[in-house]
């Protein structure tokens, strides 16, 4: 008896293959769908991230536009606020037409709470940027910036080129004549009891001889544009936190210093005078004078009365020369601001400032030529003054005390003078340009709500 062999039907085999194919197709479709969803989500996130970045940078650009307008106004540019709406103290402006491609556009609204700040006012700038694109919600970023006038004297001694101390007992330190930052407060005189370790010395130069500390004692910090300062066997760079036995504290030395030293222009107004007598100015009043030069010798004295601004118009040669026992006296309660393009020599009894704040006696070098001016200070007394002369070679001779700040092309100490930087000068803005003192992004609903009202309707 033979066994029968069962054979499968062709239709059943084809059906099984079809089911498997359908399952594979379904899995592929599911995978493709997930992949496409992932890609779309990633693209959406990338687009949103791009919009957030773009709106953030737009907001910063808006704030920078406001800072530019402030500084143009400070430079007496009549077009400083052109395009802005200015009402009373406030100002605002809208910047539009920013095209990021792909139908993505941006706008900026900038609001300034005080477009005409006076004195130590610190105006606030708020910028709101919005970036819009089809298919995505608008992205909004807001930044708030507080401005303050920058000081020319944020560092005690600054030179465009070299700084050299050649005395055996020269020292640098600091104190604060106005710790409360209140102009009405009584000035604090320098003494060992109020001595600080903020005696800062800095140069933009990069060569090895940029700062020759030599045998000087710097109670503070030294900064250069590239090379390490040269310190002698008896010299030091230290501070209150420097461990005992350390001659050069590496935490107080930097080699990446940079600064902008803009040239100063002398005022064009003032009463012309051919020469000066025994006094200049009027008590209790602000006066401006223009004189070719001043030369005091023998036992001559010139006493400043009131708030005096003096423009010495001689562009070459000696513009201010004090020798012998002569003296230029600034009594307590008076102040002197000198603009000078020519050379200065202050010797003899020199410049006697009876005020405790060095900022009450200012010398502004206006030479436009590199190394085109010489300012020499000599004496063994106490000189309280600030000197800003970025194109002048300043030389200090003698064994006295110098209190204030120096900015020059080069600075050379040839005696054993002690330099005391007045830290309060870092807060003295005067008519200097504005800079950013505080910056923050407004991210909370509370912060944004505070300013939303000023951005509506325009």
Coordinates of C-alpha atoms in Angstrom, one line a residue:
X1 CA 0.0 0.0 0.0
X2 CA 1.5 3.3 -1.1
X3 CA 1.4 6.5 1.1
X4 CA -0.2 9.5 -0.3
X5 CA 1.9 12.8 -0.3
X6 CA 0.0 16.0 0.6
X7 CA 0.9 19.0 -1.5
X8 CA 0.3 22.7 -0.4
X9 CA -1.9 24.8 -2.5
X10 CA -0.2 27.6 -4.5
X11 CA -2.8 30.1 -3.2
X12 CA -1.9 29.5 0.4
X13 CA 1.8 30.3 -0.1
X14 CA 1.0 33.4 -2.0
X15 CA -1.3 34.6 0.8
X16 CA 1.4 34.1 3.4
X17 CA 3.9 36.1 1.4
X18 CA 1.4 38.9 0.9
X19 CA 0.7 39.1 4.6
X20 CA 4.4 39.3 5.4
X21 CA 4.8 42.0 2.8
X22 CA 1.9 44.0 4.2
X23 CA 3.4 43.8 7.7
X24 CA 6.8 44.9 6.5
X25 CA 5.2 47.8 4.5
X26 CA 3.2 48.8 7.6
X27 CA 6.4 48.8 9.7
X28 CA 8.2 50.9 7.1
X29 CA 5.3 53.3 6.9
X30 CA 5.3 53.6 10.6
X31 CA 9.1 54.2 10.7
X32 CA 8.9 56.7 7.9
X33 CA 6.1 58.5 9.7
X34 CA 8.0 58.7 12.9
X35 CA 11.1 59.8 11.0
X36 CA 9.2 62.5 9.2
X37 CA 7.6 63.6 12.5
X38 CA 11.0 63.7 14.2
X39 CA 12.4 65.7 11.3
X40 CA 9.6 68.2 11.3
X41 CA 9.9 68.6 15.1
X42 CA 13.6 69.1 14.8
X43 CA 13.2 71.6 12.0
X44 CA 10.6 73.4 14.1
X45 CA 12.9 73.5 17.1
X46 CA 15.8 74.7 14.9
X47 CA 13.6 77.4 13.5
X48 CA 12.5 78.5 16.9
X49 CA 16.0 78.5 18.2
X50 CA 17.1 80.5 15.2
X51 CA 14.3 83.0 15.8
X52 CA 15.2 83.3 19.5
X53 CA 18.8 83.9 18.7
X54 CA 17.9 86.5 16.0
X55 CA 15.5 88.3 18.3
X56 CA 18.1 88.4 21.0
X57 CA 20.7 89.9 18.8
X58 CA 18.2 92.4 17.4
X59 CA 17.4 93.5 20.9
X60 CA 21.1 94.1 21.7
X61 CA 21.5 96.0 18.4
X62 CA 18.6 98.2 19.4
X63 CA 20.2 99.0 22.8
X64 CA 23.5 99.8 21.0
X65 CA 21.6 102.3 18.7
X66 CA 20.5 104.1 21.8
X67 CA 24.0 104.2 23.3
X68 CA 25.2 105.6 20.0
X69 CA 22.6 108.3 20.1
X70 CA 23.6 109.2 23.7
X71 CA 27.3 109.5 22.8
X72 CA 26.5 111.5 19.7
X73 CA 24.4 113.9 21.7
X74 CA 27.3 114.1 24.2
X75 CA 29.5 115.1 21.3
X76 CA 27.0 117.8 20.4
X77 CA 25.9 116.2 17.1
X78 CA 22.6 117.8 16.3
X79 CA 21.5 114.6 14.4
X80 CA 22.0 112.4 17.5
X81 CA 18.3 111.7 18.0
X82 CA 17.2 112.0 14.4
X83 CA 14.4 109.5 13.7
X84 CA 13.5 109.2 17.3
X85 CA 10.3 110.5 18.9
X86 CA 11.4 112.7 21.9
X87 CA 8.8 113.9 24.4
X88 CA 9.9 115.6 27.6
X89 CA 12.7 113.4 28.9
X90 CA 11.8 110.1 27.1
X91 CA 12.6 109.0 23.6
X92 CA 11.6 106.0 21.5
X93 CA 12.2 104.6 18.0
X94 CA 11.1 101.7 15.9
X95 CA 13.5 99.9 13.6
X96 CA 12.0 97.6 11.0
X97 CA 12.7 95.8 7.7
X98 CA 15.1 93.2 9.0
X99 CA 14.9 90.2 6.5
X100 CA 16.3 86.9 7.6
X101 CA 15.1 85.0 4.5
X102 CA 12.4 82.4 4.3
X103 CA 9.7 85.1 4.9
X104 CA 11.2 85.7 8.4
X105 CA 11.3 89.3 9.4
X106 CA 12.3 91.3 12.5
X107 CA 11.5 94.6 14.2
X108 CA 13.0 96.4 17.2
X109 CA 11.4 98.9 19.5
X110 CA 13.7 100.9 21.7
X111 CA 12.6 103.1 24.6
X112 CA 14.8 105.5 26.6
X113 CA 13.6 106.9 29.9
X114 CA 15.9 110.0 29.9
X115 CA 17.4 111.2 26.7
X116 CA 18.9 114.3 28.3
X117 CA 20.7 113.1 31.4
X118 CA 22.5 115.5 33.6
X119 CA 25.4 115.1 35.9
X120 CA 25.5 111.6 37.4
X121 CA 22.1 110.5 35.9
X122 CA 22.0 106.9 34.8
X123 CA 19.4 106.5 32.0
X124 CA 17.7 103.2 31.2
X125 CA 17.4 101.8 27.7
X126 CA 14.8 99.0 27.1
X127 CA 14.8 97.2 23.7
X128 CA 12.1 94.8 22.5
X129 CA 12.8 92.7 19.4
X130 CA 10.2 90.5 17.6
X131 CA 11.0 88.0 14.9
X132 CA 8.1 86.5 12.9
X133 CA 8.0 83.6 10.4
X134 CA 5.1 81.7 8.8
X135 CA 3.8 78.7 10.7
X136 CA 5.5 79.6 14.0
X137 CA 4.5 82.0 16.8
X138 CA 6.4 85.3 17.0
X139 CA 9.6 85.3 19.2
X140 CA 10.1 88.2 21.5
X141 CA 13.2 89.2 23.4
X142 CA 13.6 92.2 25.8
X143 CA 16.8 93.6 27.3
X144 CA 17.3 96.4 29.8
X145 CA 20.5 98.4 29.9
X146 CA 21.5 101.0 32.5
X147 CA 24.0 103.6 31.2
X148 CA 26.6 105.6 33.2
X149 CA 29.3 108.0 32.1
X150 CA 32.7 106.3 31.8
X151 CA 35.6 107.7 33.6
X152 CA 38.9 108.6 32.0
X153 CA 40.5 107.7 35.3
X154 CA 39.3 104.1 36.1
X155 CA 43.0 103.2 36.5
X156 CA 45.6 105.2 38.5
X157 CA 48.4 105.4 36.0
X158 CA 47.8 104.6 32.3
X159 CA 50.2 105.0 29.4
X160 CA 49.8 104.4 25.7
X161 CA 53.4 103.3 25.7
X162 CA 55.9 102.9 28.6
X163 CA 55.8 103.4 32.3
X164 CA 59.1 103.6 34.2
X165 CA 60.0 103.9 37.9
X166 CA 63.6 104.7 38.4
X167 CA 63.7 105.7 42.1
X168 CA 64.8 103.5 44.9
X169 CA 61.8 104.1 47.2
X170 CA 58.9 104.9 44.8
X171 CA 55.6 103.5 45.8
X172 CA 52.1 103.2 44.4
X173 CA 48.9 102.7 46.3
X174 CA 45.4 104.1 46.6
X175 CA 42.7 105.6 48.8
X176 CA 39.2 106.9 48.3
X177 CA 38.6 110.6 48.9
X178 CA 34.8 110.1 48.5
X179 CA 33.8 106.6 49.6
X180 CA 30.1 107.5 49.8
X181 CA 30.2 108.9 46.2
X182 CA 28.3 111.9 47.5
X183 CA 29.6 115.3 46.1
X184 CA 28.3 117.0 49.2
X185 CA 30.2 114.7 51.6
X186 CA 33.4 115.9 53.2
X187 CA 36.5 114.7 51.4
X188 CA 38.7 112.1 53.0
X189 CA 42.4 113.0 53.0
X190 CA 45.0 110.4 52.2
X191 CA 46.7 108.8 55.2
X192 CA 48.1 105.4 56.1
X193 CA 44.9 104.6 57.9
X194 CA 42.8 104.8 54.7
X195 CA 45.4 103.3 52.4
X196 CA 44.1 100.7 49.9
X197 CA 45.7 98.2 47.5
X198 CA 44.1 99.7 44.5
X199 CA 47.2 101.4 43.1
X200 CA 46.7 100.3 39.5
X201 CA 49.3 100.8 36.8
X202 CA 48.6 99.9 33.2
X203 CA 49.9 100.3 29.6
X204 CA 48.7 99.4 26.2
X205 CA 52.2 98.6 25.1
X206 CA 53.3 95.0 24.4
X207 CA 57.1 95.3 24.5
X208 CA 59.2 93.8 27.3
X209 CA 60.0 97.3 28.6
X210 CA 56.4 98.4 28.7
X211 CA 56.3 98.6 32.5
X212 CA 59.6 98.9 34.4
X213 CA 58.6 98.6 38.0
X214 CA 62.2 98.2 38.9
X215 CA 62.6 99.0 42.7
X216 CA 59.1 100.5 43.1
X217 CA 56.6 99.0 45.5
X218 CA 53.2 98.7 43.8
X219 CA 50.4 98.1 46.4
X220 CA 47.8 97.1 43.8
X221 CA 48.1 95.7 40.3
X222 CA 50.0 96.0 37.0
X223 CA 48.6 95.4 33.5
X224 CA 50.3 95.5 30.2
X225 CA 49.3 94.9 26.6
X226 CA 51.4 91.8 26.2
X227 CA 54.7 91.4 28.2
X228 CA 55.3 90.8 31.9
X229 CA 56.4 93.9 33.9
X230 CA 60.1 94.1 34.8
X231 CA 60.5 94.1 38.6
X232 CA 63.8 94.6 40.4
X233 CA 65.2 92.7 43.4
X234 CA 63.7 95.3 45.8
X235 CA 60.5 96.0 43.8
X236 CA 57.2 94.3 44.3
X237 CA 53.6 94.0 43.1
X238 CA 51.5 93.0 46.1
X239 CA 48.1 93.5 47.7
X240 CA 46.3 92.9 51.0
X241 CA 45.5 89.3 50.0
X242 CA 49.1 88.5 48.8
X243 CA 50.7 85.7 50.9
X244 CA 53.7 86.7 53.0
X245 CA 57.0 86.4 51.2
X246 CA 55.6 86.8 47.7
X247 CA 57.3 89.5 45.8
X248 CA 55.2 89.4 42.6
X249 CA 51.6 88.3 43.1
X250 CA 50.5 86.6 39.8
X251 CA 46.9 87.4 40.6
X252 CA 47.8 91.1 40.4
X253 CA 49.5 91.0 37.0
X254 CA 47.7 90.8 33.7
X255 CA 49.0 91.0 30.1
X256 CA 45.8 91.6 28.1
X257 CA 45.1 95.3 29.0
X258 CA 43.4 97.4 26.4
X259 CA 41.8 100.8 26.6
X260 CA 40.5 103.6 24.4
X261 CA 42.4 106.9 25.0
X262 CA 40.4 109.5 23.0
X263 CA 41.8 112.9 22.3
X264 CA 40.4 115.9 24.1
X265 CA 39.3 119.1 22.4
X266 CA 39.6 122.4 24.3
X267 CA 36.6 124.6 24.6
X268 CA 36.3 127.3 22.0
X269 CA 34.7 129.9 24.3
X270 CA 36.1 131.9 27.1
X271 CA 37.2 135.5 27.8
X272 CA 40.5 136.3 26.0
X273 CA 43.2 137.8 28.1
X274 CA 46.8 138.6 27.2
X275 CA 48.3 137.7 30.6
X276 CA 47.3 136.9 34.1
X277 CA 47.7 138.9 37.3
X278 CA 47.8 137.7 40.9
X279 CA 44.3 136.2 40.8
X280 CA 42.1 134.7 38.2
X281 CA 38.4 134.1 38.5
X282 CA 35.6 135.2 40.9
X283 CA 34.7 133.5 44.2
X284 CA 31.5 131.6 43.9
X285 CA 31.3 131.8 40.1
X286 CA 32.3 129.7 37.1
X287 CA 34.5 131.5 34.6
X288 CA 36.3 130.6 31.4
X289 CA 39.5 132.3 30.2
X290 CA 41.7 132.1 27.1
X291 CA 45.4 133.0 27.4
X292 CA 48.4 132.2 25.1
X293 CA 50.6 131.0 28.0
X294 CA 51.4 131.5 31.6
X295 CA 54.9 131.9 33.0
X296 CA 55.4 132.3 36.8
X297 CA 58.9 132.7 38.2
X298 CA 60.7 134.2 41.2
X299 CA 58.2 134.5 44.0
X300 CA 55.1 135.1 41.8
X301 CA 51.8 133.5 42.7
X302 CA 48.6 133.0 40.8
X303 CA 45.5 132.3 43.0
X304 CA 42.5 130.7 41.5
X305 CA 39.1 132.1 42.7
X306 CA 35.9 130.1 42.1
X307 CA 35.5 127.5 39.3
X308 CA 38.0 128.5 36.7
X309 CA 38.5 126.9 33.2
X310 CA 41.6 128.1 31.5
X311 CA 42.5 127.4 27.9
X312 CA 46.2 128.0 27.1
X313 CA 46.2 128.6 23.3
X314 CA 49.9 128.3 22.5
X315 CA 50.3 125.2 20.3
X316 CA 54.1 125.0 20.5
X317 CA 56.7 125.7 23.0
X318 CA 56.1 126.3 26.7
X319 CA 52.4 127.1 27.5
X320 CA 52.6 126.7 31.3
X321 CA 55.9 127.3 33.1
X322 CA 56.2 127.6 36.9
X323 CA 59.8 127.8 38.2
X324 CA 61.8 129.2 41.2
X325 CA 59.6 129.8 44.2
X326 CA 56.5 130.7 42.1
X327 CA 53.3 128.9 42.7
X328 CA 49.8 128.4 41.2
X329 CA 47.4 128.2 44.2
X330 CA 44.0 126.6 44.2
X331 CA 42.4 127.5 47.6
X332 CA 39.9 125.2 49.3
X333 CA 36.5 125.6 47.7
X334 CA 37.9 126.7 44.3
X335 CA 38.7 124.5 41.3
X336 CA 40.9 124.7 38.2
X337 CA 40.6 123.0 34.8
X338 CA 43.4 123.7 32.3
X339 CA 43.4 122.8 28.6
X340 CA 46.9 123.0 27.1
X341 CA 48.4 121.9 23.8
X342 CA 52.0 123.1 24.5
X343 CA 54.5 121.9 27.0
X344 CA 54.1 122.3 30.8
X345 CA 56.7 122.6 33.5
X346 CA 55.6 122.7 37.1
X347 CA 58.5 123.1 39.4
X348 CA 59.4 125.4 42.4
X349 CA 56.5 125.5 44.8
X350 CA 54.5 124.2 41.9
X351 CA 50.8 123.6 41.9
X352 CA 49.3 124.0 45.4
X353 CA 45.8 122.5 45.6
X354 CA 44.3 123.1 49.1
X355 CA 41.4 120.8 48.3
X356 CA 41.5 117.2 49.4
X357 CA 40.0 115.9 46.2
X358 CA 42.5 115.8 43.3
X359 CA 39.6 116.2 40.8
X360 CA 39.4 119.8 41.8
X361 CA 42.6 120.5 39.8
X362 CA 42.6 119.0 36.2
X363 CA 45.2 119.3 33.4
X364 CA 44.0 118.2 30.0
X365 CA 46.6 117.8 27.3
X366 CA 45.1 118.5 23.9
X367 CA 48.1 117.8 21.6
X368 CA 47.0 115.8 18.5
X369 CA 50.5 114.6 17.6
X370 CA 51.9 111.4 19.1
X371 CA 54.5 112.3 21.7
X372 CA 53.9 115.9 20.7
X373 CA 53.7 117.3 24.3
X374 CA 55.9 117.3 27.4
X375 CA 54.6 117.7 30.9
X376 CA 57.1 117.8 33.7
X377 CA 56.2 117.9 37.4
X378 CA 58.9 118.5 40.0
X379 CA 58.9 119.1 43.7
X380 CA 59.0 117.6 47.1
X381 CA 55.5 118.6 48.3
X382 CA 52.1 117.1 47.8
X383 CA 50.5 117.5 44.4
X384 CA 46.8 116.8 44.1
X385 CA 45.7 116.8 40.5
X386 CA 44.6 114.6 37.6
X387 CA 46.4 114.7 34.3
X388 CA 44.9 113.4 31.0
X389 CA 47.2 113.9 28.1
X390 CA 47.3 110.8 25.9
X391 CA 49.9 112.3 23.5
X392 CA 52.2 113.7 26.2
X393 CA 55.3 112.4 27.8
X394 CA 54.8 113.0 31.6
X395 CA 57.9 113.1 33.8
X396 CA 57.7 113.2 37.6
X397 CA 60.8 114.4 39.5
X398 CA 61.2 114.8 43.2
X399 CA 60.4 113.0 46.4
X400 CA 56.9 114.2 47.2
X401 CA 53.4 112.8 47.1
X402 CA 51.3 112.8 44.0
X403 CA 47.6 112.2 44.6
X404 CA 45.1 111.7 41.8
X405 CA 45.5 109.9 38.4
X406 CA 47.7 110.1 35.3
X407 CA 47.0 109.2 31.7
X408 CA 49.7 109.9 29.1
X409 CA 51.7 108.6 26.2
X410 CA 54.6 107.7 28.5
X411 CA 55.0 108.1 32.3
X412 CA 58.4 108.3 34.0
X413 CA 59.1 108.6 37.7
X414 CA 62.7 109.7 38.3
X415 CA 62.6 110.4 42.0
X416 CA 61.3 108.7 45.1
X417 CA 57.8 110.1 44.8
X418 CA 54.8 108.2 46.2
X419 CA 51.8 108.0 43.9
X420 CA 48.4 107.7 45.6
X421 CA 45.5 106.9 43.2
X422 CA 42.1 108.4 44.3
X423 CA 39.6 105.6 43.6
X424 CA 36.7 108.1 43.6
X425 CA 38.0 109.3 40.2
X426 CA 36.6 106.0 38.7
X427 CA 33.1 107.4 39.4
X428 CA 33.8 110.9 37.9
X429 CA 32.1 111.0 34.6
X430 CA 32.0 114.7 33.9
X431 CA 31.2 115.1 30.2
X432 CA 32.6 111.7 29.2
X433 CA 30.9 109.2 26.9
X434 CA 28.3 106.8 28.2
X435 CA 29.0 103.1 28.7
X436 CA 26.9 100.1 30.0
X437 CA 27.0 99.8 33.7
X438 CA 24.3 97.1 33.9
X439 CA 22.8 94.7 31.4
X440 CA 20.1 92.1 31.8
X441 CA 17.5 90.2 29.7
X442 CA 13.9 90.6 30.8
X443 CA 12.6 87.1 31.0
X444 CA 10.0 87.1 33.8
X445 CA 6.4 88.2 33.3
X446 CA 6.8 90.8 36.0
X447 CA 9.8 92.4 34.3
X448 CA 8.2 92.5 30.9
X449 CA 4.8 93.8 32.2
X450 CA 6.5 96.8 33.7
X451 CA 7.6 97.9 30.2
X452 CA 4.9 96.6 27.9
X453 CA 2.9 99.8 28.2
X454 CA 5.6 102.0 26.7
X455 CA 5.8 99.8 23.6
X456 CA 2.1 99.8 22.8
X457 CA 0.6 102.0 20.1
X458 CA 3.7 102.7 18.0

